[in-house]
C-alpha cells in the first residue's frame, strides 16, 4: 500500500487530478482503508507534511519554465538540443535549486546527472537574462532574494 500512497502524494503534489482519480477509483474498500491508515500514520499534527523524497519543486518549475520559453514541457524534460530548450532546462535546474531541491533530486526528475544540473545552474548564474527568469519562477515557490545579493 505504501507505493500507492507515494504515487498519490506525487499526483497531488503535481496537481494532476486525473492521476489522483485513477489511483483512488482503482482501490477497493479494504485498500482505501489501508491507504487511510498509511497516510494517517504519516501525519504529525504538530508539523506540516514534509516534502516527498522526489524533487517536489522541479516538475512544477519545469512547467513554468516551459511556459516562460513558450515550449512544450516534453521538450524541457526530453533530449532536445535546441537553444531555447537548453535555456529552459537550465532555468528549471536553477529555479528548482533556489526553491530547495538539491542537484541529485533535480537530476533524477529531469533524467540527468547531478553534474549536468550543476553545469546548467552555473550557466544560468552567469547569464543575467536567464537568471532573472529563474529567480522569477523560484519566487513563485517561496524563494526570496537575499538583500545585498546581486
JSON list of N, CA, C and O in Angstrom, two decimals, residues 7-8 11 14 16-24:
[
{"chain": "A", "resi": 7, "resn": "UNK", "atom": "N", "xyz": [2.54, 7.25, -4.74]},
{"chain": "A", "resi": 7, "resn": "UNK", "atom": "CA", "xyz": [2.06, 7.69, -6.05]},
{"chain": "A", "resi": 7, "resn": "UNK", "atom": "C", "xyz": [0.96, 8.73, -5.90]},
{"chain": "A", "resi": 7, "resn": "UNK", "atom": "O", "xyz": [0.90, 9.72, -6.65]},
{"chain": "A", "resi": 8, "resn": "UNK", "atom": "N", "xyz": [0.09, 8.55, -4.91]},
{"chain": "A", "resi": 8, "resn": "UNK", "atom": "CA", "xyz": [-0.97, 9.51, -4.66]},
{"chain": "A", "resi": 8, "resn": "UNK", "atom": "C", "xyz": [-0.39, 10.85, -4.21]},
{"chain": "A", "resi": 8, "resn": "UNK", "atom": "O", "xyz": [-0.82, 11.91, -4.69]},
{"chain": "A", "resi": 11, "resn": "UNK", "atom": "N", "xyz": [1.02, 12.58, -7.25]},
{"chain": "A", "resi": 11, "resn": "UNK", "atom": "CA", "xyz": [-0.04, 13.08, -8.12]},
{"chain": "A", "resi": 11, "resn": "UNK", "atom": "C", "xyz": [-0.69, 14.33, -7.54]},
{"chain": "A", "resi": 11, "resn": "UNK", "atom": "O", "xyz": [-0.98, 15.28, -8.27]},
{"chain": "A", "resi": 14, "resn": "UNK", "atom": "N", "xyz": [1.84, 17.21, -7.82]},
{"chain": "A", "resi": 14, "resn": "UNK", "atom": "CA", "xyz": [1.98, 17.67, -9.21]},
{"chain": "A", "resi": 14, "resn": "UNK", "atom": "C", "xyz": [0.68, 18.25, -9.75]},
{"chain": "A", "resi": 14, "resn": "UNK", "atom": "O", "xyz": [0.58, 18.60, -10.91]},
{"chain": "A", "resi": 16, "resn": "UNK", "atom": "N", "xyz": [-2.22, 16.86, -10.42]},
{"chain": "A", "resi": 16, "resn": "UNK", "atom": "CA", "xyz": [-2.71, 16.06, -11.53]},
{"chain": "A", "resi": 16, "resn": "UNK", "atom": "C", "xyz": [-3.97, 15.32, -11.10]},
{"chain": "A", "resi": 16, "resn": "UNK", "atom": "O", "xyz": [-3.90, 14.18, -10.64]},
{"chain": "A", "resi": 17, "resn": "UNK", "atom": "N", "xyz": [-5.14, 15.95, -11.25]},
{"chain": "A", "resi": 17, "resn": "UNK", "atom": "CA", "xyz": [-6.38, 15.34, -10.74]},
{"chain": "A", "resi": 17, "resn": "UNK", "atom": "C", "xyz": [-6.75, 14.04, -11.45]},
{"chain": "A", "resi": 17, "resn": "UNK", "atom": "O", "xyz": [-7.37, 13.17, -10.83]},
{"chain": "A", "resi": 18, "resn": "UNK", "atom": "N", "xyz": [-6.37, 13.89, -12.70]},
{"chain": "A", "resi": 18, "resn": "UNK", "atom": "CA", "xyz": [-6.69, 12.65, -13.41]},
{"chain": "A", "resi": 18, "resn": "UNK", "atom": "C", "xyz": [-5.96, 11.46, -12.78]},
{"chain": "A", "resi": 18, "resn": "UNK", "atom": "O", "xyz": [-6.55, 10.38, -12.60]},
{"chain": "A", "resi": 19, "resn": "UNK", "atom": "N", "xyz": [-4.68, 11.64, -12.43]},
{"chain": "A", "resi": 19, "resn": "UNK", "atom": "CA", "xyz": [-3.93, 10.56, -11.79]},
{"chain": "A", "resi": 19, "resn": "UNK", "atom": "C", "xyz": [-4.48, 10.26, -10.40]},
{"chain": "A", "resi": 19, "resn": "UNK", "atom": "O", "xyz": [-4.55, 9.10, -10.00]},
{"chain": "A", "resi": 20, "resn": "UNK", "atom": "N", "xyz": [-4.85, 11.32, -9.66]},
{"chain": "A", "resi": 20, "resn": "UNK", "atom": "CA", "xyz": [-5.42, 11.12, -8.32]},
{"chain": "A", "resi": 20, "resn": "UNK", "atom": "C", "xyz": [-6.70, 10.30, -8.43]},
{"chain": "A", "resi": 20, "resn": "UNK", "atom": "O", "xyz": [-6.89, 9.31, -7.71]},
{"chain": "A", "resi": 21, "resn": "UNK", "atom": "N", "xyz": [-7.57, 10.69, -9.35]},
{"chain": "A", "resi": 21, "resn": "UNK", "atom": "CA", "xyz": [-8.83, 9.98, -9.53]},
{"chain": "A", "resi": 21, "resn": "UNK", "atom": "C", "xyz": [-8.59, 8.53, -9.93]},
{"chain": "A", "resi": 21, "resn": "UNK", "atom": "O", "xyz": [-9.23, 7.61, -9.41]},
{"chain": "A", "resi": 22, "resn": "UNK", "atom": "N", "xyz": [-7.66, 8.31, -10.86]},
{"chain": "A", "resi": 22, "resn": "UNK", "atom": "CA", "xyz": [-7.37, 6.95, -11.31]},
{"chain": "A", "resi": 22, "resn": "UNK", "atom": "C", "xyz": [-6.84, 6.09, -10.17]},
{"chain": "A", "resi": 22, "resn": "UNK", "atom": "O", "xyz": [-7.23, 4.92, -10.03]},
{"chain": "A", "resi": 23, "resn": "UNK", "atom": "N", "xyz": [-5.97, 6.66, -9.35]},
{"chain": "A", "resi": 23, "resn": "UNK", "atom": "CA", "xyz": [-5.42, 5.90, -8.22]},
{"chain": "A", "resi": 23, "resn": "UNK", "atom": "C", "xyz": [-6.52, 5.54, -7.22]},
{"chain": "A", "resi": 23, "resn": "UNK", "atom": "O", "xyz": [-6.57, 4.41, -6.73]},
{"chain": "A", "resi": 24, "resn": "UNK", "atom": "N", "xyz": [-7.36, 6.50, -6.90]},
{"chain": "A", "resi": 24, "resn": "UNK", "atom": "CA", "xyz": [-8.38, 6.26, -5.89]},
{"chain": "A", "resi": 24, "resn": "UNK", "atom": "C", "xyz": [-9.51, 5.36, -6.38]},
{"chain": "A", "resi": 24, "resn": "UNK", "atom": "O", "xyz": [-9.97, 4.49, -5.64]}
]
